[in-house]
Short mmCIF file of C-alpha atoms and ligand atoms in Angstrom, two decimals:
data_model
loop_
_atom_site.label_atom_id
_atom_site.label_comp_id
_atom_site.label_asym_id
_atom_site.label_seq_id
_atom_site.Cartn_x
_atom_site.Cartn_y
_atom_site.Cartn_z
CA MET A 1 -0.32 0.21 0.04
CA PRO A 2 1.28 3.41 -0.93
CA ASP A 3 2.19 5.96 1.90
CA LYS A 4 -1.36 7.50 2.56
CA LYS A 5 -0.10 11.06 3.39
CA LYS A 6 2.84 11.18 0.75
CA SER A 7 1.83 9.29 -2.85
CA SER A 8 0.69 11.12 -5.78
CA PHE A 9 -2.53 9.85 -8.10
CA GLU A 10 -0.38 8.19 -10.69
CA THR A 11 1.15 5.79 -7.78
CA ASP A 12 -1.97 5.32 -6.01
CA ALA A 13 -3.56 4.25 -9.11
CA ILE A 14 -0.56 1.55 -9.17
CA ARG A 15 0.60 0.62 -5.86
CA THR A 16 -3.34 0.44 -4.30
CA GLN A 17 -3.57 -3.41 -3.98
CA ASN A 18 -4.55 -6.45 -2.09
CA PRO A 19 -1.52 -7.86 0.23
CA VAL A 20 0.29 -10.29 -1.46
CA SER A 21 -1.12 -13.80 -0.67
CA GLY A 22 1.14 -17.15 -0.06
CA GLU A 23 2.01 -17.47 -3.82
CA ARG A 24 4.15 -13.95 -3.77
CA GLU A 25 2.64 -13.19 -6.94
CA HIS A 26 3.27 -9.40 -8.57
CA SER A 27 0.49 -8.66 -10.30
CA VAL A 28 -3.13 -9.36 -8.04
CA PRO A 29 -4.65 -12.68 -9.03
CA LEU A 30 -8.47 -13.20 -9.85
CA TYR A 31 -10.55 -14.56 -7.40
CA MET A 32 -13.13 -15.91 -9.19
CA THR A 33 -15.18 -17.75 -6.71
CA SER A 34 -18.52 -17.14 -5.60
CA SER A 35 -18.25 -17.99 -1.93
CA PHE A 36 -15.77 -18.23 0.44
CA THR A 37 -15.18 -21.26 3.19
CA PHE A 38 -15.79 -21.20 7.08
CA GLU A 39 -13.32 -22.53 9.69
CA SER A 40 -16.02 -23.77 11.70
CA ALA A 41 -19.53 -23.02 12.55
CA GLU A 42 -18.09 -20.78 15.31
CA HIS A 43 -16.64 -18.76 12.86
CA ALA A 44 -19.32 -18.90 10.03
CA ARG A 45 -21.82 -17.30 13.07
CA ALA A 46 -19.57 -14.80 13.62
CA MET A 47 -18.96 -13.81 9.90
CA PHE A 48 -22.70 -13.09 9.52
CA ALA A 49 -23.04 -11.38 13.11
CA ASN A 50 -20.48 -9.00 11.64
CA GLU A 51 -18.20 -9.80 14.68
CA ILE A 52 -15.71 -10.39 12.46
CA GLU A 53 -14.42 -9.21 9.02
CA GLY A 54 -13.80 -11.16 5.71
CA ASN A 55 -15.30 -12.48 2.67
CA VAL A 56 -18.57 -14.59 2.86
CA TYR A 57 -20.09 -14.32 -0.56
CA SER A 58 -19.32 -12.67 -3.60
CA ARG A 59 -22.70 -10.69 -3.82
CA TYR A 60 -21.87 -8.92 -0.55
CA SER A 61 -17.57 -8.74 -0.95
CA ASN A 62 -14.99 -10.36 -3.05
CA PRO A 63 -10.79 -9.19 -2.55
CA ASN A 64 -11.04 -8.29 -6.48
CA THR A 65 -14.38 -6.07 -5.60
CA ASP A 66 -12.31 -4.64 -2.71
CA GLU A 67 -9.32 -3.51 -3.97
CA PHE A 68 -11.05 -1.75 -6.85
CA ILE A 69 -13.23 0.11 -4.56
CA ALA A 70 -9.96 0.78 -2.33
CA LYS A 71 -8.45 2.50 -5.25
CA MET A 72 -11.19 4.39 -6.54
CA CYS A 73 -11.81 5.44 -2.87
CA ARG A 74 -8.50 6.47 -3.04
CA LEU A 75 -8.18 8.28 -6.17
CA GLU A 76 -11.44 10.37 -5.20
CA GLY A 77 -10.52 11.01 -1.64
CA ALA A 78 -13.36 9.05 -0.30
CA GLU A 79 -14.27 7.28 2.95
CA ALA A 80 -15.87 4.10 1.47
CA GLY A 81 -17.59 3.10 -1.74
CA VAL A 82 -19.75 -0.04 -3.17
CA ALA A 83 -18.91 -1.41 -6.73
CA THR A 84 -21.76 -2.46 -9.13
CA ALA A 85 -22.47 -4.20 -12.05
CA SER A 86 -23.14 -0.90 -14.21
CA GLY A 87 -23.36 2.78 -14.12
CA MET A 88 -26.82 2.38 -13.92
CA ALA A 89 -27.22 -0.09 -11.34
CA GLY A 90 -24.86 2.39 -9.36
CA VAL A 91 -26.96 5.59 -10.39
CA PHE A 92 -30.13 3.84 -8.87
CA GLY A 93 -28.58 2.04 -6.48
CA CYS A 94 -27.47 5.49 -5.06
CA LEU A 95 -31.41 7.03 -5.61
CA ALA A 96 -33.14 4.20 -4.41
CA SER A 97 -31.30 3.37 -1.05
CA LEU A 98 -31.05 6.93 -0.22
CA LEU A 99 -34.28 8.25 -0.68
CA ASP A 100 -38.24 7.60 0.63
CA GLN A 101 -41.68 7.91 -0.66
CA GLY A 102 -42.33 12.11 -0.65
CA ASP A 103 -38.57 12.64 -1.13
CA HIS A 104 -37.69 14.96 -4.18
CA ILE A 105 -34.61 15.35 -6.06
CA LEU A 106 -32.99 18.46 -7.51
CA ALA A 107 -31.15 17.39 -10.81
CA SER A 108 -29.25 19.29 -13.25
CA ARG A 109 -31.50 18.92 -16.51
CA SER A 110 -28.47 17.84 -18.91
CA LEU A 111 -28.13 14.16 -17.48
CA PHE A 112 -27.22 10.79 -19.32
CA GLY A 113 -30.33 9.59 -21.15
CA SER A 114 -31.29 6.54 -18.57
CA SER A 115 -30.67 8.80 -15.57
CA HIS A 116 -33.18 10.73 -16.62
CA GLN A 117 -35.15 8.06 -17.27
CA ILE A 118 -34.98 6.77 -13.43
CA LEU A 119 -35.77 10.27 -12.29
CA SER A 120 -38.90 10.71 -14.92
CA GLN A 121 -40.49 7.24 -15.04
CA ILE A 122 -39.45 4.75 -12.55
CA LEU A 123 -39.02 6.73 -9.14
CA PRO A 124 -42.43 8.53 -9.45
CA ARG A 125 -43.87 5.22 -9.52
CA TRP A 126 -42.61 5.39 -5.79
CA GLY A 127 -43.69 8.88 -4.93
CA ILE A 128 -40.14 10.03 -5.44
CA THR A 129 -40.32 13.14 -7.18
CA PHE A 130 -37.63 15.67 -8.89
CA THR A 131 -37.46 19.08 -10.91
CA TYR A 132 -34.71 19.53 -13.16
CA ALA A 133 -32.72 23.19 -13.01
CA ASP A 134 -31.09 24.64 -15.57
CA THR A 135 -26.99 24.47 -16.00
CA GLY A 136 -26.97 28.12 -17.90
CA ASN A 137 -29.53 29.73 -14.77
CA THR A 138 -27.97 28.51 -11.53
CA ASP A 139 -29.03 32.21 -10.30
CA ARG A 140 -32.62 30.25 -9.98
CA TRP A 141 -31.98 26.60 -8.49
CA GLU A 142 -32.18 27.80 -4.79
CA SER A 143 -35.62 28.98 -5.53
CA LEU A 144 -36.42 25.39 -6.72
CA ILE A 145 -35.41 23.72 -3.64
CA GLN A 146 -38.77 22.55 -1.73
CA PRO A 147 -39.09 21.45 1.81
CA ASN A 148 -38.90 17.87 0.70
CA THR A 149 -35.93 18.07 -1.26
CA LYS A 150 -33.33 15.49 -0.23
CA MET A 151 -31.13 15.26 -2.70
CA LEU A 152 -28.86 17.16 -5.39
CA PHE A 153 -27.62 15.33 -7.99
CA LEU A 154 -25.49 16.64 -10.84
CA GLU A 155 -23.50 15.49 -13.80
CA THR A 156 -20.79 17.82 -14.75
CA PRO A 157 -19.06 17.85 -17.60
CA SER A 158 -22.60 16.69 -18.80
CA ASN A 159 -23.72 13.87 -21.69
CA PRO A 160 -23.50 14.37 -24.64
CA GLY A 161 -23.36 18.33 -24.42
CA LEU A 162 -20.48 19.32 -22.30
CA ASP A 163 -22.34 21.58 -19.75
CA LEU A 164 -20.45 22.16 -16.66
CA ILE A 165 -21.88 23.02 -12.82
CA ASP A 166 -19.74 25.05 -10.54
CA LEU A 167 -18.79 22.08 -8.22
CA GLU A 168 -17.84 24.76 -5.28
CA TRP A 169 -21.21 26.66 -5.63
CA ALA A 170 -23.28 23.28 -5.95
CA GLY A 171 -21.36 21.84 -2.87
CA LYS A 172 -22.05 25.01 -0.70
CA LEU A 173 -25.99 25.03 -1.70
CA ALA A 174 -26.31 21.58 -0.89
CA LYS A 175 -24.79 22.37 2.57
CA ALA A 176 -26.70 25.21 3.28
CA HIS A 177 -29.85 23.24 2.39
CA ASN A 178 -28.81 20.07 4.04
CA LEU A 179 -29.16 18.46 0.87
CA ILE A 180 -27.27 14.96 -0.06
CA PHE A 181 -24.91 15.40 -2.71
CA VAL A 182 -24.18 13.27 -5.15
CA VAL A 183 -22.09 13.81 -8.77
CA ASP A 184 -22.11 11.79 -11.54
CA ASN A 185 -17.91 11.98 -12.57
CA CYS A 186 -17.87 9.76 -15.25
CA PHE A 187 -16.67 11.86 -18.12
CA ALA A 188 -13.88 13.67 -16.01
CA THR A 189 -12.49 11.18 -13.61
CA PRO A 190 -10.76 11.36 -10.64
CA TYR A 191 -7.79 12.45 -12.38
CA LEU A 192 -9.51 15.40 -14.19
CA GLN A 193 -11.88 16.21 -10.99
CA ARG A 194 -12.66 15.34 -7.48
CA PRO A 195 -15.76 16.36 -6.64
CA ILE A 196 -15.34 15.35 -3.40
CA GLU A 197 -13.06 18.53 -2.52
CA TYR A 198 -15.82 20.48 -3.13
CA GLY A 199 -18.43 19.07 -0.88
CA ALA A 200 -19.96 15.98 -2.61
CA ASP A 201 -21.10 13.43 -0.50
CA LEU A 202 -20.98 10.69 -3.11
CA VAL A 203 -19.56 10.46 -6.43
CA GLN A 204 -20.93 8.00 -9.33
CA HIS A 205 -19.03 6.22 -12.10
CA SER A 206 -19.89 4.24 -15.17
CA ALA A 207 -16.80 2.28 -14.79
CA THR A 208 -17.42 1.21 -18.36
CA LYS A 209 -16.13 4.59 -19.57
CA PHE A 210 -12.45 5.64 -19.21
CA ILE A 211 -11.86 3.77 -16.00
CA ASP A 212 -11.93 0.45 -18.04
CA GLY A 213 -10.63 2.58 -20.78
CA GLN A 214 -10.86 -0.27 -23.27
CA GLY A 215 -14.39 -1.04 -23.95
CA ARG A 216 -14.13 -4.24 -22.47
CA ALA A 217 -16.71 -4.61 -19.73
CA ILE A 218 -19.81 -2.94 -18.17
CA GLY A 219 -19.46 -1.75 -14.36
CA GLY A 220 -19.97 1.14 -12.03
CA VAL A 221 -18.78 2.40 -8.75
CA ILE A 222 -19.74 4.81 -5.96
CA VAL A 223 -17.32 6.35 -3.73
CA GLY A 224 -18.36 9.12 -0.45
CA SER A 225 -18.82 9.20 2.86
CA GLU A 226 -19.72 6.38 5.46
CA LYS A 227 -22.57 7.74 6.57
CA TYR A 228 -24.24 7.30 3.09
CA MET A 229 -22.64 4.35 2.05
CA GLU A 230 -23.80 2.20 4.99
CA ASP A 231 -27.33 2.58 3.16
CA VAL A 232 -26.08 2.11 -0.43
CA ARG A 233 -23.99 -0.82 0.67
CA PHE A 234 -27.21 -2.75 2.29
CA PHE A 235 -29.51 -2.03 -0.73
CA THR A 236 -27.02 -3.52 -3.13
CA ARG A 237 -26.14 -6.13 -1.22
CA HIS A 238 -29.90 -7.36 -0.51
CA THR A 239 -31.05 -6.51 -4.26
CA GLY A 240 -27.80 -8.06 -5.88
CA PRO A 241 -26.71 -5.29 -8.64
CA ALA A 242 -23.03 -6.93 -7.72
CA LEU A 243 -19.97 -6.15 -9.81
CA SER A 244 -18.48 -9.71 -11.22
CA PRO A 245 -14.52 -10.37 -9.88
CA PHE A 246 -13.56 -10.13 -13.45
CA ASN A 247 -15.11 -6.73 -14.21
CA ALA A 248 -13.33 -5.37 -11.04
CA TRP A 249 -10.30 -7.10 -11.68
CA LEU A 250 -10.03 -5.37 -14.98
CA PHE A 251 -11.17 -2.21 -13.89
CA SER A 252 -8.13 -2.15 -10.73
CA LYS A 253 -5.55 -3.02 -13.60
CA SER A 254 -7.19 -0.19 -16.14
CA LEU A 255 -7.15 1.95 -13.24
CA GLU A 256 -3.05 1.84 -13.35
CA THR A 257 -3.12 3.58 -16.70
CA LEU A 258 -5.93 5.82 -16.12
CA PRO A 259 -3.35 8.99 -15.66
CA VAL A 260 -1.39 7.89 -18.98
CA ARG A 261 -4.36 7.21 -20.74
CA MET A 262 -5.98 10.62 -20.01
CA ASP A 263 -3.53 12.72 -20.78
CA ARG A 264 -3.46 11.10 -24.27
CA HIS A 265 -7.31 11.47 -24.81
CA CYS A 266 -6.99 15.20 -23.23
CA ASP A 267 -4.04 15.55 -25.79
CA ASN A 268 -5.79 14.14 -28.82
CA ALA A 269 -9.61 15.77 -28.01
CA GLU A 270 -7.70 18.80 -28.11
CA LYS A 271 -5.90 18.80 -31.05
CA VAL A 272 -9.36 17.28 -32.77
CA THR A 273 -11.00 19.91 -31.34
CA ASN A 274 -8.65 22.55 -32.63
CA PHE A 275 -9.40 21.20 -36.09
CA LEU A 276 -13.12 21.47 -35.96
CA ALA A 277 -13.20 24.50 -34.83
CA GLY A 278 -11.61 25.72 -38.32
CA HIS A 279 -13.35 23.87 -40.24
CA ARG A 280 -16.09 25.10 -42.86
CA SER A 281 -18.90 22.29 -42.41
CA VAL A 282 -19.02 22.72 -38.58
CA ASN A 283 -21.03 24.73 -36.85
CA LYS A 284 -20.49 24.78 -33.09
CA VAL A 285 -17.27 22.97 -31.25
CA ARG A 286 -17.63 22.44 -27.62
CA TYR A 287 -14.77 21.27 -25.64
CA PRO A 288 -14.24 22.27 -22.00
CA HIS A 289 -11.12 23.67 -22.09
CA HIS A 290 -11.59 25.30 -25.64
CA LYS A 291 -11.77 29.25 -25.66
CA ASP A 292 -15.08 29.03 -27.43
CA HIS A 293 -16.32 26.99 -24.32
CA PRO A 294 -18.86 29.11 -22.85
CA GLN A 295 -17.82 27.66 -19.35
CA VAL A 296 -14.20 27.59 -19.80
CA GLU A 297 -13.55 29.53 -17.18
CA LEU A 298 -14.88 27.38 -14.71
CA ALA A 299 -13.99 24.04 -16.73
CA LYS A 300 -10.07 25.44 -15.98
CA LYS A 301 -11.17 25.77 -12.28
CA GLN A 302 -12.51 22.57 -11.42
CA MET A 303 -10.85 20.40 -14.06
CA LYS A 304 -7.34 19.36 -14.43
CA ARG A 305 -7.75 19.14 -18.18
CA GLY A 306 -10.56 19.52 -20.75
CA GLY A 307 -11.36 15.32 -21.25
CA GLY A 308 -11.59 13.28 -24.00
CA VAL A 309 -15.09 14.06 -25.69
CA VAL A 310 -15.61 16.59 -27.89
CA CYS A 311 -18.82 17.72 -29.75
CA PHE A 312 -19.98 19.62 -32.98
CA GLU A 313 -22.45 20.58 -34.90
CA ILE A 314 -22.56 19.89 -38.45
CA ASN A 315 -24.10 22.54 -41.07
CA GLY A 316 -27.05 21.03 -42.90
CA GLY A 317 -29.01 19.25 -40.44
CA PHE A 318 -29.73 15.15 -39.71
CA GLU A 319 -29.21 14.36 -43.51
CA LYS A 320 -26.10 16.17 -43.87
CA VAL A 321 -25.13 14.20 -39.96
CA LYS A 322 -26.14 10.52 -41.47
CA LYS A 323 -23.73 11.47 -44.76
CA PHE A 324 -21.13 12.20 -42.10
CA ILE A 325 -21.50 9.46 -39.87
CA ASP A 326 -21.86 6.91 -42.82
CA LYS A 327 -18.73 8.21 -44.44
CA ILE A 328 -16.59 7.59 -41.03
CA GLY A 329 -13.88 4.85 -42.34
CA MET A 330 -11.53 3.71 -39.51
CA LEU A 331 -13.15 5.52 -36.37
CA SER A 332 -16.00 3.46 -34.84
CA ARG A 333 -19.86 4.09 -34.94
CA SER A 334 -20.85 3.13 -31.62
CA ALA A 335 -22.41 4.46 -28.63
CA ASN A 336 -19.96 3.96 -26.00
CA LEU A 337 -17.39 6.16 -25.00
CA GLY A 338 -13.93 6.31 -23.27
CA ASP A 339 -12.21 3.83 -25.36
CA THR A 340 -8.91 3.82 -26.44
CA ARG A 341 -10.76 3.55 -30.29
CA THR A 342 -12.76 6.64 -31.32
CA ILE A 343 -15.76 6.55 -31.57
CA VAL A 344 -18.66 8.77 -33.04
CA THR A 345 -21.91 9.03 -31.95
CA HIS A 346 -25.09 10.87 -32.69
CA PRO A 347 -27.01 11.30 -29.96
CA ALA A 348 -30.35 12.37 -30.72
CA SER A 349 -30.96 9.19 -32.44
CA THR A 350 -29.24 6.84 -30.13
CA THR A 351 -27.96 7.48 -26.63
CA HIS A 352 -30.90 10.50 -25.86
CA SER A 353 -33.30 9.17 -28.84
CA LYS A 354 -36.07 8.09 -25.70
CA LEU A 355 -36.27 12.18 -24.45
CA SER A 356 -38.96 13.95 -26.16
CA ASP A 357 -38.39 16.72 -28.88
CA VAL A 358 -38.31 19.57 -26.20
CA GLU A 359 -36.71 17.77 -23.61
CA LYS A 360 -33.68 17.14 -26.34
CA GLU A 361 -33.98 20.86 -27.24
CA ALA A 362 -33.85 22.11 -23.69
CA VAL A 363 -30.11 20.40 -23.04
CA GLY A 364 -29.25 21.37 -26.55
CA ILE A 365 -29.47 17.78 -28.14
CA THR A 366 -29.91 18.93 -31.65
CA PRO A 367 -30.32 16.97 -34.88
CA ASP A 368 -26.96 18.28 -36.01
CA LEU A 369 -25.36 16.99 -32.88
CA ILE A 370 -22.37 14.47 -32.78
CA ARG A 371 -20.61 13.46 -30.25
CA ILE A 372 -16.83 11.96 -30.91
CA ALA A 373 -15.46 10.11 -27.64
CA VAL A 374 -11.36 10.83 -28.72
CA GLY A 375 -9.56 7.55 -28.56
CA LEU A 376 -6.03 7.09 -28.42
CA GLU A 377 -4.96 6.39 -31.83
CA ASN A 378 -2.62 9.14 -33.53
CA ALA A 379 -4.48 12.30 -33.28
CA ASP A 380 -3.23 12.85 -37.35
CA ASP A 381 -5.21 9.67 -38.58
CA ILE A 382 -8.22 10.58 -36.14
CA ILE A 383 -8.31 13.84 -37.57
CA ARG A 384 -7.78 12.37 -41.39
CA ASP A 385 -10.79 10.57 -41.31
CA ILE A 386 -13.20 13.11 -39.94
CA GLU A 387 -11.88 15.22 -42.61
CA GLN A 388 -12.63 12.69 -45.25
CA ALA A 389 -16.02 12.49 -43.65
CA LEU A 390 -16.92 15.83 -43.69
CA GLY A 391 -16.32 16.17 -47.28
N1 LIG B 1 -23.75 8.25 -16.31
C1 LIG B 1 -22.83 8.74 -17.38
C2 LIG B 1 -22.57 10.16 -17.99
C3 LIG B 1 -22.69 8.10 -18.94
O1 LIG B 1 -22.48 8.62 -20.09
C4 LIG B 1 -23.31 6.38 -18.70
C5 LIG B 1 -23.46 5.69 -20.00
O2 LIG B 1 -22.96 6.47 -20.97
C6 LIG B 1 -24.22 5.92 -17.57
C7 LIG B 1 -23.82 6.69 -16.29
C8 LIG B 1 -24.48 4.64 -17.39
O3 LIG B 1 -23.44 3.97 -17.30
P1 LIG B 1 -23.60 2.04 -17.82
O4 LIG B 1 -23.54 2.06 -19.29
O5 LIG B 1 -22.13 1.84 -17.51
O6 LIG B 1 -24.79 1.65 -16.99
#
């Protein structure tokens, strides 16, 4: 284990690992086991009574999931965590475990499509309501807080529009109104942004994205204060969205290279942004650290770099967009992001297609919008493919 006080992010990402077993392995082994054995009847009783710590059953805990959680806690600066089978299992687990019938959530309007579905279609069935607040109009947020508002739920930068919310401001708002402050930090990763430093109680990730970084596995993780994690742990332990040991092992190995990968994602995304910003067929380019992003100052304040996602609009509407996407050669047409391979997505007809036209318009998901999750290929090759497809 690295020195808790002195070690850096890069070292923590590599050296936070399970103790070496009797085999003296260098790289942490995979514990593909559904359950663990007891030394005696008394040992089993004591484990179930929580009198002693240890692994019982991999739905509750497993050395690989424990290591992944410990590393994520270290990187986000969190006390505790829970790993889940997907990012959405984490979002749902977090909301369902901490909210009761009659509670209200204040959420940023620019949310991932499935988070929107949970808020608008699933939680209302159990009497949990929500109000959206616009990212561009934070002055109004306080007036949207109701006596039964219990949680502030944000995504920054947002998917796909890359809207930002001032985490310091939001942390103070949550504190002043005693709200549980939850941030989906999937786009930034802890390498670029650490919401707990601004007062977030819980940080949520789709590990499927930059944490895995290689497009291989679905998973999620929630980290934050032990005060709330106890309820999240109880809920996930009994409802069962556990992360598989294999995926936890992959994610923990992947985190070893997170800083190196994120720097390269950012280098490439900056080059792609600069190319797009100067192209005649491109209308509007969005990248958090680019001078034309309306919140560039905020981005520079709370994000170390701009991240691996760029979005832009093509002059000519959906017909032109389709031509662009169909002409793409090396890059991938897919609905994922945070992969080594650059991915081109049309959010309005895919990831966010379940939103109504009015809802799409409210968060800037126009028919012209394209999201590029810039990968780790050579930037010149990525740009060449985009250039030929733009025609
Ligand atoms: N949160 C954000 C911001 C996302 O972009 C996604 C997926 O794209 C999710 C959550 C859901 O993650 P998963 O697909 O791992 O369930």
